[in-house]
Amino acid sequence: PRVPSLNQYLYESQFFAQMVHVYDDSKKLLGVTDAFPSGITIPANSGKLTLRLQIRHEDPQALEKLNQQVLWVERTIGDVSLSIHNSHMSMVANVGTFTKRLLKPDRSTAVFVSTPTQESLGKIKGLKCGDVLEGTVSY
């Protein structure tokens, strides 16, 4: 889990500490992370999860302003195939795909990556509106 507004800040943060505890539906602690989040391994069939964000500060009013913090949960979903195009227009119209080309040293080219299709998104278990997909491209 990540708290984008607080993560990566330690000594320069106005808050003294931050921790995220992850519990399964039987209240078993699955893991803890802090200002520098690391991966917490969560079993595939762990059911409903509870995440508890704890932030320390001497002023209760400063803490009250953080009452509605955004918390990101990252999980692996497997491969999602996307089509690659030569131009923005061909990507939008979903016509043609990227053609192979040889680049000279110190040269670059633009590639346009399509969004996933509704069909491919429908195959991802637990995906909800507002979820963010992030990944890498291999050449």
mmCIF file of C-alpha atoms in Angstrom:
data_model
loop_
_atom_site.group_PDB
_atom_site.id
_atom_site.type_symbol
_atom_site.label_atom_id
_atom_site.label_comp_id
_atom_site.label_asym_id
_atom_site.label_seq_id
_atom_site.Cartn_x
_atom_site.Cartn_y
_atom_site.Cartn_z
ATOM 1 C CA PRO A 1 0.000 0.000 0.000
ATOM 2 C CA ARG A 2 1.116 3.529 -0.752
ATOM 3 C CA VAL A 3 0.042 6.923 0.570
ATOM 4 C CA PRO A 4 1.165 9.227 -2.268
ATOM 5 C CA SER A 5 0.967 12.460 -0.280
ATOM 6 C CA LEU A 6 3.151 11.109 2.549
ATOM 7 C CA ASN A 7 5.435 8.406 1.137
ATOM 8 C CA GLN A 8 9.117 9.132 0.551
ATOM 9 C CA TYR A 9 9.140 11.907 3.180
ATOM 10 C CA LEU A 10 10.833 11.188 6.476
ATOM 11 C CA TYR A 11 12.960 13.893 8.097
ATOM 12 C CA GLU A 12 11.542 16.678 5.914
ATOM 13 C CA SER A 13 7.940 15.700 6.727
ATOM 14 C CA GLN A 14 5.929 17.738 9.214
ATOM 15 C CA PHE A 15 4.494 14.444 10.497
ATOM 16 C CA PHE A 16 6.586 12.352 12.872
ATOM 17 C CA ALA A 17 5.703 8.867 11.677
ATOM 18 C CA GLN A 18 3.479 6.937 9.314
ATOM 19 C CA MET A 19 2.645 3.257 9.149
ATOM 20 C CA VAL A 20 0.170 1.146 7.214
ATOM 21 C CA HIS A 21 -0.989 -2.148 8.721
ATOM 22 C CA VAL A 22 -2.719 -4.697 6.458
ATOM 23 C CA TYR A 23 -5.125 -7.225 8.030
ATOM 24 C CA ASP A 24 -7.152 -10.051 6.507
ATOM 25 C CA ASP A 25 -10.843 -10.606 7.277
ATOM 26 C CA SER A 26 -9.985 -12.672 10.367
ATOM 27 C CA LYS A 27 -7.943 -9.704 11.704
ATOM 28 C CA LYS A 28 -4.612 -11.466 11.104
ATOM 29 C CA LEU A 29 -1.787 -9.000 10.435
ATOM 30 C CA LEU A 30 -0.437 -9.618 6.914
ATOM 31 C CA GLY A 31 2.200 -6.895 6.869
ATOM 32 C CA VAL A 32 3.352 -3.418 7.833
ATOM 33 C CA THR A 33 4.942 -0.670 5.761
ATOM 34 C CA ASP A 34 6.094 2.896 6.441
ATOM 35 C CA ALA A 35 7.278 6.045 4.604
ATOM 36 C CA PHE A 36 9.217 3.871 2.171
ATOM 37 C CA PRO A 37 6.662 1.231 1.171
ATOM 38 C CA SER A 38 7.821 -2.234 0.345
ATOM 39 C CA GLY A 39 5.849 -5.119 -1.040
ATOM 40 C CA ILE A 40 3.575 -6.985 1.324
ATOM 41 C CA THR A 41 2.734 -10.466 0.095
ATOM 42 C CA ILE A 42 -0.981 -11.076 0.398
ATOM 43 C CA PRO A 43 -2.332 -14.590 -0.192
ATOM 44 C CA ALA A 44 -4.541 -14.888 -3.290
ATOM 45 C CA ASN A 45 -7.705 -15.884 -1.383
ATOM 46 C CA SER A 46 -7.342 -13.627 1.645
ATOM 47 C CA GLY A 47 -10.851 -12.188 1.274
ATOM 48 C CA LYS A 48 -11.672 -8.692 2.444
ATOM 49 C CA LEU A 49 -8.661 -6.665 3.603
ATOM 50 C CA THR A 50 -8.484 -3.885 6.175
ATOM 51 C CA LEU A 51 -5.769 -1.247 5.856
ATOM 52 C CA ARG A 52 -5.071 0.959 8.844
ATOM 53 C CA LEU A 53 -3.029 4.130 8.270
ATOM 54 C CA GLN A 54 -1.412 5.548 11.410
ATOM 55 C CA ILE A 55 0.163 9.007 11.361
ATOM 56 C CA ARG A 56 1.804 10.666 14.353
ATOM 57 C CA HIS A 57 1.769 14.413 15.062
ATOM 58 C CA GLU A 58 1.491 16.515 18.212
ATOM 59 C CA ASP A 59 -1.360 18.675 16.844
ATOM 60 C CA PRO A 60 -4.734 16.878 16.513
ATOM 61 C CA GLN A 61 -5.942 19.543 14.048
ATOM 62 C CA ALA A 62 -3.058 18.713 11.682
ATOM 63 C CA LEU A 63 -4.071 15.054 11.852
ATOM 64 C CA GLU A 64 -7.737 15.901 11.257
ATOM 65 C CA LYS A 65 -6.779 17.471 7.901
ATOM 66 C CA LEU A 66 -5.458 14.056 6.838
ATOM 67 C CA ASN A 67 -8.726 12.289 7.615
ATOM 68 C CA GLN A 68 -9.488 11.459 3.962
ATOM 69 C CA GLN A 69 -6.071 10.372 2.645
ATOM 70 C CA VAL A 70 -5.836 8.479 -0.623
ATOM 71 C CA LEU A 71 -4.311 5.028 -0.239
ATOM 72 C CA TRP A 72 -3.112 2.966 -3.217
ATOM 73 C CA VAL A 73 -3.028 -0.813 -3.179
ATOM 74 C CA GLU A 74 -0.858 -2.441 -5.838
ATOM 75 C CA ARG A 75 -1.444 -5.961 -7.067
ATOM 76 C CA THR A 76 -0.240 -8.100 -9.930
ATOM 77 C CA ILE A 77 -2.855 -8.892 -12.553
ATOM 78 C CA GLY A 78 -0.806 -10.600 -15.250
ATOM 79 C CA ASP A 79 -0.232 -9.562 -18.844
ATOM 80 C CA VAL A 80 -2.583 -7.218 -20.672
ATOM 81 C CA SER A 81 -1.971 -7.065 -24.431
ATOM 82 C CA LEU A 82 -2.085 -3.632 -26.040
ATOM 83 C CA SER A 83 -1.700 -2.650 -29.684
ATOM 84 C CA ILE A 84 1.109 -0.326 -30.759
ATOM 85 C CA HIS A 85 0.611 2.207 -33.572
ATOM 86 C CA ASN A 86 2.698 4.516 -35.799
ATOM 87 C CA SER A 87 0.566 7.600 -35.162
ATOM 88 C CA HIS A 88 -1.939 9.032 -32.754
ATOM 89 C CA MET A 89 -4.653 8.975 -35.418
ATOM 90 C CA SER A 90 -4.134 5.279 -36.221
ATOM 91 C CA MET A 91 -4.275 4.529 -32.493
ATOM 92 C CA VAL A 92 -7.539 6.456 -32.024
ATOM 93 C CA ALA A 93 -9.108 4.853 -35.115
ATOM 94 C CA ASN A 94 -7.603 1.471 -34.164
ATOM 95 C CA VAL A 95 -6.306 0.905 -37.697
ATOM 96 C CA GLY A 96 -2.938 -0.593 -38.537
ATOM 97 C CA THR A 97 -0.186 -1.397 -36.096
ATOM 98 C CA PHE A 98 3.363 -0.239 -35.580
ATOM 99 C CA THR A 99 5.629 -1.205 -38.452
ATOM 100 C CA LYS A 100 9.124 -2.484 -37.857
ATOM 101 C CA ARG A 101 11.848 0.118 -38.404
ATOM 102 C CA LEU A 102 15.587 0.345 -38.001
ATOM 103 C CA LEU A 103 16.885 3.363 -36.086
ATOM 104 C CA LYS A 104 20.337 4.839 -36.478
ATOM 105 C CA PRO A 105 22.322 5.493 -33.287
ATOM 106 C CA ASP A 106 21.094 8.514 -31.307
ATOM 107 C CA ARG A 107 17.784 8.582 -33.204
ATOM 108 C CA SER A 108 14.326 8.104 -31.748
ATOM 109 C CA THR A 109 10.789 7.443 -32.906
ATOM 110 C CA ALA A 110 7.356 7.890 -31.399
ATOM 111 C CA VAL A 111 5.101 4.961 -30.606
ATOM 112 C CA PHE A 112 1.463 5.173 -29.592
ATOM 113 C CA VAL A 113 0.030 2.588 -27.216
ATOM 114 C CA SER A 114 -3.701 1.891 -27.255
ATOM 115 C CA THR A 115 -5.839 1.568 -24.168
ATOM 116 C CA PRO A 116 -6.935 -1.920 -23.150
ATOM 117 C CA THR A 117 -10.145 -3.169 -24.748
ATOM 118 C CA GLN A 118 -13.276 -3.670 -22.663
ATOM 119 C CA GLU A 119 -12.963 -7.385 -23.414
ATOM 120 C CA SER A 120 -9.439 -7.607 -21.973
ATOM 121 C CA LEU A 121 -10.398 -5.512 -18.936
ATOM 122 C CA GLY A 122 -13.383 -7.777 -18.299
ATOM 123 C CA LYS A 123 -11.000 -10.699 -17.788
ATOM 124 C CA ILE A 124 -9.238 -8.985 -14.863
ATOM 125 C CA LYS A 125 -10.836 -10.211 -11.639
ATOM 126 C CA GLY A 126 -11.681 -7.486 -9.141
ATOM 127 C CA LEU A 127 -11.006 -4.553 -11.481
ATOM 128 C CA LYS A 128 -13.189 -1.564 -10.641
ATOM 129 C CA CYS A 129 -13.806 1.873 -12.095
ATOM 130 C CA GLY A 130 -11.020 4.210 -10.958
ATOM 131 C CA ASP A 131 -8.324 1.525 -10.813
ATOM 132 C CA VAL A 132 -5.016 2.463 -12.429
ATOM 133 C CA LEU A 133 -3.071 0.096 -14.658
ATOM 134 C CA GLU A 134 0.692 0.523 -14.639
ATOM 135 C CA GLY A 135 3.336 -1.570 -16.335
ATOM 136 C CA THR A 136 6.353 -1.856 -18.564
ATOM 137 C CA VAL A 137 7.003 -2.233 -22.267
ATOM 138 C CA SER A 138 9.589 -4.645 -23.618
ATOM 139 C CA TYR A 139 11.198 -4.207 -27.042
#
